[in-house]
Coordinates of C-alpha atoms and ligand atoms in Angstrom, one line a residue:
M1 CA 13.1 -89.4 116.7
K2 CA 12.3 -87.4 113.6
T3 CA 15.2 -87.0 111.2
I4 CA 16.4 -84.9 108.2
V5 CA 19.2 -86.2 106.0
S6 CA 21.4 -84.6 103.4
G7 CA 24.8 -84.9 101.7
I8 CA 27.1 -83.3 99.2
Q9 CA 29.9 -84.8 97.1
P10 CA 33.4 -83.6 97.9
T11 CA 34.2 -82.9 94.3
G12 CA 35.3 -79.5 93.3
E13 CA 34.9 -76.3 95.3
L14 CA 31.5 -75.3 96.6
N15 CA 29.7 -72.5 94.8
I16 CA 26.7 -70.3 95.6
G17 CA 24.5 -72.8 93.6
T18 CA 25.2 -75.6 96.1
Y19 CA 24.9 -73.1 99.0
L20 CA 21.5 -71.7 98.0
G21 CA 20.2 -75.0 96.7
S22 CA 21.2 -77.2 99.6
I23 CA 23.3 -75.9 102.6
R24 CA 21.4 -72.8 103.3
N25 CA 18.1 -74.6 103.2
F26 CA 19.5 -77.1 105.7
V27 CA 20.5 -74.4 108.1
A28 CA 17.1 -72.7 107.8
L29 CA 15.4 -76.1 108.5
Q30 CA 17.3 -76.5 111.7
K31 CA 15.7 -73.3 113.0
S32 CA 12.2 -74.2 111.8
H33 CA 12.4 -77.9 112.9
P34 CA 14.0 -77.8 116.4
D35 CA 12.5 -81.2 117.2
H36 CA 14.3 -83.0 114.4
H37 CA 17.8 -84.4 114.4
F38 CA 20.0 -83.8 111.3
F39 CA 22.3 -86.3 109.7
L40 CA 24.6 -84.4 107.4
F41 CA 27.4 -86.1 105.5
I42 CA 30.2 -85.8 103.0
A43 CA 29.3 -88.2 100.2
D44 CA 32.8 -89.3 99.5
T45 CA 31.9 -92.8 98.2
H46 CA 29.6 -91.1 95.6
A47 CA 32.7 -89.2 94.4
L48 CA 34.2 -92.5 93.1
T49 CA 31.6 -92.7 90.4
V50 CA 34.1 -90.8 88.3
P51 CA 37.9 -90.8 88.5
Q52 CA 39.4 -88.9 91.5
D53 CA 42.9 -87.9 92.6
P54 CA 43.2 -89.4 96.1
V55 CA 45.2 -86.4 97.4
Q56 CA 42.7 -83.9 96.1
L57 CA 39.8 -86.0 97.4
R58 CA 41.1 -86.0 100.9
K59 CA 41.5 -82.2 100.8
A60 CA 38.0 -81.8 99.4
I61 CA 36.5 -83.9 102.2
K62 CA 38.1 -81.6 104.9
S63 CA 37.2 -78.5 103.0
L64 CA 33.6 -79.5 102.7
A65 CA 33.3 -80.4 106.4
A66 CA 34.7 -77.0 107.3
M67 CA 32.4 -75.3 104.9
Y68 CA 29.3 -77.0 106.3
V69 CA 30.2 -75.9 109.8
A70 CA 31.2 -72.4 108.6
C71 CA 27.8 -72.0 106.9
G72 CA 26.2 -72.2 110.3
I73 CA 24.9 -75.7 110.9
N74 CA 23.9 -76.2 114.5
L75 CA 26.2 -78.9 115.8
E76 CA 24.0 -79.6 118.8
Q77 CA 21.3 -80.8 116.5
T78 CA 23.5 -82.4 113.8
S79 CA 25.6 -85.5 113.3
L80 CA 28.2 -84.5 110.7
F81 CA 30.2 -87.3 109.3
V82 CA 32.0 -88.8 106.3
Q83 CA 30.0 -91.4 104.5
S84 CA 32.7 -93.9 103.8
E85 CA 33.6 -94.1 107.5
I86 CA 30.3 -95.7 108.3
T87 CA 30.3 -99.0 106.5
A88 CA 26.6 -99.5 107.0
H89 CA 26.2 -97.2 104.0
Q90 CA 27.9 -99.7 101.8
E91 CA 26.0 -102.6 103.3
M92 CA 22.7 -100.9 102.8
D93 CA 23.7 -100.1 99.2
V94 CA 24.3 -103.8 98.5
L95 CA 21.0 -104.8 100.1
L96 CA 19.0 -102.2 98.3
Q97 CA 20.5 -103.2 94.9
S98 CA 17.9 -106.0 95.1
F99 CA 15.0 -103.5 95.4
A100 CA 15.9 -101.3 92.4
Y101 CA 15.2 -102.3 88.8
M102 CA 17.5 -101.8 85.8
G103 CA 14.8 -99.9 83.9
E104 CA 14.4 -97.5 86.8
L105 CA 18.2 -96.8 86.9
E106 CA 18.4 -96.5 83.1
R107 CA 15.8 -93.7 83.3
M108 CA 17.8 -91.4 85.6
T109 CA 18.6 -88.3 83.7
Q110 CA 21.7 -87.5 85.7
Y111 CA 23.1 -90.9 84.7
K112 CA 22.2 -90.4 81.1
D113 CA 23.8 -87.0 81.0
K114 CA 27.0 -88.0 82.6
A115 CA 27.3 -91.3 80.7
Q116 CA 26.8 -89.4 77.4
K117 CA 29.7 -87.1 78.2
Q118 CA 32.0 -90.2 78.7
T119 CA 32.9 -92.4 75.8
E120 CA 34.6 -95.1 77.7
G121 CA 35.0 -96.5 81.2
I122 CA 31.6 -95.6 82.4
R123 CA 31.7 -97.0 85.9
A124 CA 29.1 -99.4 87.2
S125 CA 28.9 -97.2 90.3
L126 CA 27.7 -94.3 88.2
F127 CA 24.8 -96.5 87.2
T128 CA 23.9 -97.7 90.7
Y129 CA 24.6 -94.3 92.4
P130 CA 20.9 -93.6 93.1
V131 CA 20.8 -96.9 95.2
L132 CA 23.7 -95.8 97.4
M133 CA 21.9 -92.5 97.8
A134 CA 18.6 -94.2 98.7
G135 CA 20.5 -96.2 101.4
D136 CA 22.0 -93.0 102.8
I137 CA 18.6 -91.6 103.3
L138 CA 16.7 -94.8 104.4
L139 CA 19.3 -95.8 107.0
Y140 CA 18.3 -92.9 109.1
D141 CA 14.6 -93.0 108.4
A142 CA 14.7 -89.4 107.1
E143 CA 11.4 -87.6 107.0
Y144 CA 12.8 -84.8 104.8
V145 CA 15.7 -84.4 102.4
P146 CA 16.8 -80.9 101.5
V147 CA 18.3 -80.9 98.0
G148 CA 18.4 -78.9 94.8
D149 CA 16.2 -79.7 91.8
D150 CA 18.7 -82.0 90.1
Q151 CA 18.3 -84.5 92.9
K152 CA 14.5 -84.7 92.6
Q153 CA 14.4 -87.8 90.5
H154 CA 16.8 -89.6 92.8
L155 CA 14.5 -88.8 95.7
E156 CA 11.5 -90.2 93.8
L157 CA 13.4 -93.4 93.2
T158 CA 14.3 -93.5 96.9
R159 CA 10.6 -93.3 97.7
T160 CA 9.8 -96.1 95.3
I161 CA 12.5 -98.3 96.8
A162 CA 11.2 -97.6 100.3
E163 CA 7.6 -98.4 99.4
R164 CA 8.7 -101.6 97.6
V165 CA 10.6 -102.7 100.7
N166 CA 7.7 -101.8 103.0
H167 CA 5.3 -103.7 100.8
Q168 CA 7.5 -106.8 100.9
V169 CA 8.6 -106.9 104.5
G170 CA 6.0 -104.8 106.3
D171 CA 6.4 -101.2 107.4
F172 CA 10.2 -100.8 107.7
F173 CA 11.4 -97.5 106.2
T174 CA 10.1 -94.0 106.5
V175 CA 9.2 -92.8 103.0
P176 CA 11.2 -89.5 102.7
K177 CA 10.0 -86.2 101.2
P178 CA 12.3 -84.0 99.2
L179 CA 12.5 -80.3 100.3
I180 CA 13.4 -78.2 97.3
P181 CA 13.8 -74.5 97.7
E182 CA 11.3 -72.5 95.7
L183 CA 13.5 -69.7 94.4
T184 CA 17.0 -71.3 94.2
A185 CA 16.2 -74.9 93.2
R186 CA 18.4 -74.4 90.2
V187 CA 20.9 -71.5 90.3
M188 CA 22.1 -71.0 86.8
S189 CA 25.6 -70.5 85.3
L190 CA 26.6 -66.8 85.2
Q191 CA 28.0 -67.4 81.7
N192 CA 25.3 -69.6 80.2
P193 CA 21.9 -69.2 82.0
D194 CA 20.6 -72.3 80.2
Q195 CA 22.8 -74.5 82.3
K196 CA 23.0 -74.9 86.1
M197 CA 25.9 -73.4 88.0
S198 CA 28.1 -76.5 88.4
K199 CA 31.1 -77.5 90.4
S200 CA 32.3 -79.4 87.4
D201 CA 32.1 -76.4 84.9
P202 CA 35.8 -75.6 84.0
N203 CA 34.8 -72.0 83.2
V204 CA 35.7 -70.0 86.4
K205 CA 33.5 -67.1 85.2
S206 CA 30.4 -69.3 85.4
K207 CA 30.2 -69.4 89.2
I208 CA 31.0 -67.8 92.5
L209 CA 32.9 -70.0 94.9
L210 CA 32.2 -69.7 98.6
T211 CA 35.9 -68.9 99.0
D212 CA 36.1 -66.1 96.4
S213 CA 37.4 -62.7 97.5
E214 CA 35.2 -59.6 97.4
A215 CA 37.0 -58.4 94.3
I216 CA 36.5 -61.6 92.4
I217 CA 32.8 -61.9 93.4
K218 CA 32.2 -58.4 92.1
K219 CA 34.1 -59.1 88.9
R220 CA 32.1 -62.3 88.3
I221 CA 28.8 -60.6 88.8
R222 CA 29.8 -57.7 86.5
S223 CA 30.7 -60.1 83.7
A224 CA 27.5 -62.2 84.2
V225 CA 25.6 -62.6 81.0
T226 CA 22.3 -60.7 80.8
D227 CA 20.5 -59.2 77.8
S228 CA 20.6 -56.0 75.9
D229 CA 17.2 -54.4 76.6
G230 CA 18.3 -52.8 79.8
I231 CA 15.1 -53.1 81.7
I232 CA 15.0 -54.6 85.2
E233 CA 12.3 -57.2 84.9
Y234 CA 11.8 -60.6 86.4
N235 CA 11.0 -63.2 83.8
P236 CA 12.9 -66.5 84.0
A237 CA 11.6 -67.6 80.6
S238 CA 12.6 -64.6 78.5
K239 CA 15.3 -62.9 80.6
K240 CA 17.1 -65.9 82.0
G241 CA 20.4 -64.3 82.9
L242 CA 19.0 -61.3 84.7
S243 CA 16.3 -63.3 86.4
N244 CA 18.9 -65.7 87.8
L245 CA 20.7 -62.7 89.4
I246 CA 17.4 -61.4 90.8
Q247 CA 16.7 -64.8 92.3
I248 CA 20.2 -64.9 94.0
Y249 CA 19.6 -61.4 95.3
A250 CA 16.1 -62.2 96.6
A251 CA 17.3 -65.5 98.3
L252 CA 20.2 -63.8 100.1
E253 CA 18.1 -60.9 101.2
E254 CA 15.1 -63.1 102.1
T255 CA 12.7 -61.2 99.9
T256 CA 10.8 -61.8 96.7
P257 CA 12.0 -61.2 93.1
E258 CA 9.1 -58.7 92.7
Q259 CA 10.4 -56.7 95.6
V260 CA 13.9 -56.7 94.1
V261 CA 12.5 -55.4 90.8
E262 CA 10.6 -52.8 92.7
T263 CA 13.8 -51.6 94.4
F264 CA 15.8 -51.5 91.2
K265 CA 13.2 -50.6 88.6
E266 CA 14.8 -47.2 87.9
A267 CA 18.3 -48.5 87.9
N268 CA 20.5 -49.9 85.1
Y269 CA 22.0 -53.4 85.1
Q270 CA 25.4 -52.0 86.2
T271 CA 23.9 -50.5 89.4
F272 CA 22.0 -53.7 90.2
K273 CA 25.0 -55.8 89.6
E274 CA 27.1 -53.7 91.9
A275 CA 24.5 -54.0 94.6
L276 CA 24.3 -57.8 94.1
G277 CA 28.1 -58.2 94.2
E278 CA 28.1 -56.2 97.5
I279 CA 25.4 -58.3 99.2
I280 CA 27.0 -61.6 98.1
A281 CA 30.4 -60.5 99.5
T282 CA 28.9 -59.3 102.7
H283 CA 27.0 -62.5 103.2
L284 CA 30.0 -64.7 102.5
A285 CA 32.5 -62.7 104.6
P286 CA 31.7 -64.2 108.0
I287 CA 31.4 -67.7 106.5
Q288 CA 34.9 -67.3 105.0
A289 CA 36.3 -66.2 108.3
R290 CA 34.9 -69.2 110.1
Y291 CA 36.0 -71.5 107.3
E292 CA 39.6 -70.2 107.6
R293 CA 39.6 -70.7 111.3
L294 CA 38.3 -74.3 111.0
M295 CA 40.7 -75.3 108.3
N296 CA 43.6 -74.2 110.6
S297 CA 42.4 -75.8 113.8
N298 CA 41.8 -79.4 115.1
E299 CA 38.1 -78.7 115.8
L300 CA 36.9 -80.7 112.8
T301 CA 38.4 -84.0 114.0
E302 CA 36.4 -83.9 117.2
I303 CA 33.2 -82.8 115.3
L304 CA 33.5 -85.6 112.7
D305 CA 34.4 -88.2 115.3
R306 CA 31.3 -87.4 117.4
G307 CA 29.1 -87.3 114.3
K308 CA 30.3 -90.6 113.2
A309 CA 29.8 -92.3 116.6
D310 CA 26.2 -91.1 116.9
A311 CA 25.2 -91.9 113.3
E312 CA 26.9 -95.2 113.2
T313 CA 25.1 -96.6 116.3
L314 CA 21.7 -96.0 114.5
A315 CA 22.9 -97.1 111.1
I316 CA 24.3 -100.4 112.3
K317 CA 21.1 -101.3 114.1
K318 CA 19.0 -100.4 111.0
V319 CA 21.1 -102.7 108.8
Q320 CA 21.0 -105.5 111.2
R321 CA 17.2 -105.3 111.5
F322 CA 16.9 -105.1 107.7
K323 CA 19.0 -108.2 107.2
K324 CA 16.9 -110.1 109.7
K325 CA 13.7 -109.0 107.9
L326 CA 15.1 -110.3 104.7
G327 CA 15.9 -113.7 106.2
L328 CA 19.6 -113.3 105.9
G329 CA 22.1 -114.9 108.3
F330 CA 21.9 -117.9 110.6
K331 CA 21.8 -117.0 114.3
R332 CA 21.3 -113.2 114.7
Ligands
AMP1 P1 26.5 -81.6 94.4 O1 27.4 -80.4 94.4 O2 26.2 -82.1 93.0 O3 27.0 -82.7 95.3 O4 25.2 -81.1 95.0 C1 25.0 -80.8 96.3 C2 23.6 -80.3 96.6 O5 23.5 -78.9 96.0 C3 22.5 -81.0 95.9 O6 21.4 -81.0 96.8 C4 22.2 -80.3 94.6 O7 20.9 -80.4 94.2 C5 22.5 -78.9 95.1 N1 23.0 -78.0 93.9 C6 24.1 -78.2 93.2 N2 24.2 -77.2 92.3 C7 23.1 -76.5 92.4 C8 22.6 -75.3 91.6 N3 23.3 -74.8 90.6 N4 21.4 -74.8 92.0 C9 20.7 -75.3 93.1 N5 21.1 -76.4 93.8 C10 22.3 -77.0 93.4
LIG2 N1 23.6 -87.2 95.2 C1 23.8 -86.0 95.9 C2 24.4 -84.9 94.9 O1 25.1 -85.2 94.1 C3 24.6 -86.1 97.1 C4 24.0 -87.1 98.0 C5 24.4 -88.4 98.2 C6 22.8 -86.9 98.8 N2 23.6 -89.0 99.1 C7 22.6 -88.1 99.5 C8 21.9 -85.8 99.0 C9 21.5 -88.3 100.4 C10 20.9 -86.0 99.9 C11 20.7 -87.2 100.6 O2 24.1 -83.8 95.1

């Protein structure tokens, strides 16, 4: 069975950066890869790398599960589950700790960035996070992993770990390939186009949440930072703010930035922004309606139980076989 794996941390509310960088790609892949099975999970253990409020975390897990389904994943083709409910993820993490080197983990830019922002109490789990992530992927022998640009380095480390294991014990793990969207690998903040749009940014004006109302969406786009030359042009180097908006437009309309520029070349920024606000709101409306319905029904329980059961069967077998390969245990 060919597989595709991806996960998102249940920290903060989802925004269109996560949507365009990850979820939407995942949904598109299901259509283009009907012969693959998809393992999609809520990476709740990863969330513990920084302090969390338990009540908020529980809520965020449910909300993320609902949003995945609302965004249109095909449940026939997907096992959707919560990472911490399958303890094989933790076991694989521990086993793979012996196949990752300190120097490799020290080079991870996400770790360096996050550690720099904290002065005390940097958790060991923040440092070893990429090993847990490698386990998530290798457990299911993923062929592809759809992620945004910020996860590219973690994917490279996953490949290194897989190759190291394969070298030592013989062909055992599939070496996964990242699938990073061309146009929306890094959706930028609406207020500071030098930074990515981030769930952790406290500035509400920097992002559009998937649950934002039409009025808020339009307001956020209107106040997005652009430039003062007034010319609709696509140039991510010199016109970062405007180009980010053009990319969002092109991704949602499934067209190219050049085509968007062609359509709006006579327009001013305000007209373009109104049109963009409109298409984002139109795109999100059916997702929001499905999300509300799921949040207010029991459907998710059944979906997550089924996803867990399917994924767990595979995951347990893989861990058992790995332990045996490594010479662990006595009888089995
Ligand atoms: P996170 O929200 O950090 O758990 O990320 C979930 C997924 O969304 C990962 O694949 C990220 O690479 C992707 N992602 C998050 N923020 C963005 C962004 N601003 N642009 C593109 N992809 C993103
Ligand atoms: N680290 C990813 C993020 O922060 C989430 C994640 C955890 C993940 N395990 C994964 C993504 C496995 C893809 C595959 O975005």
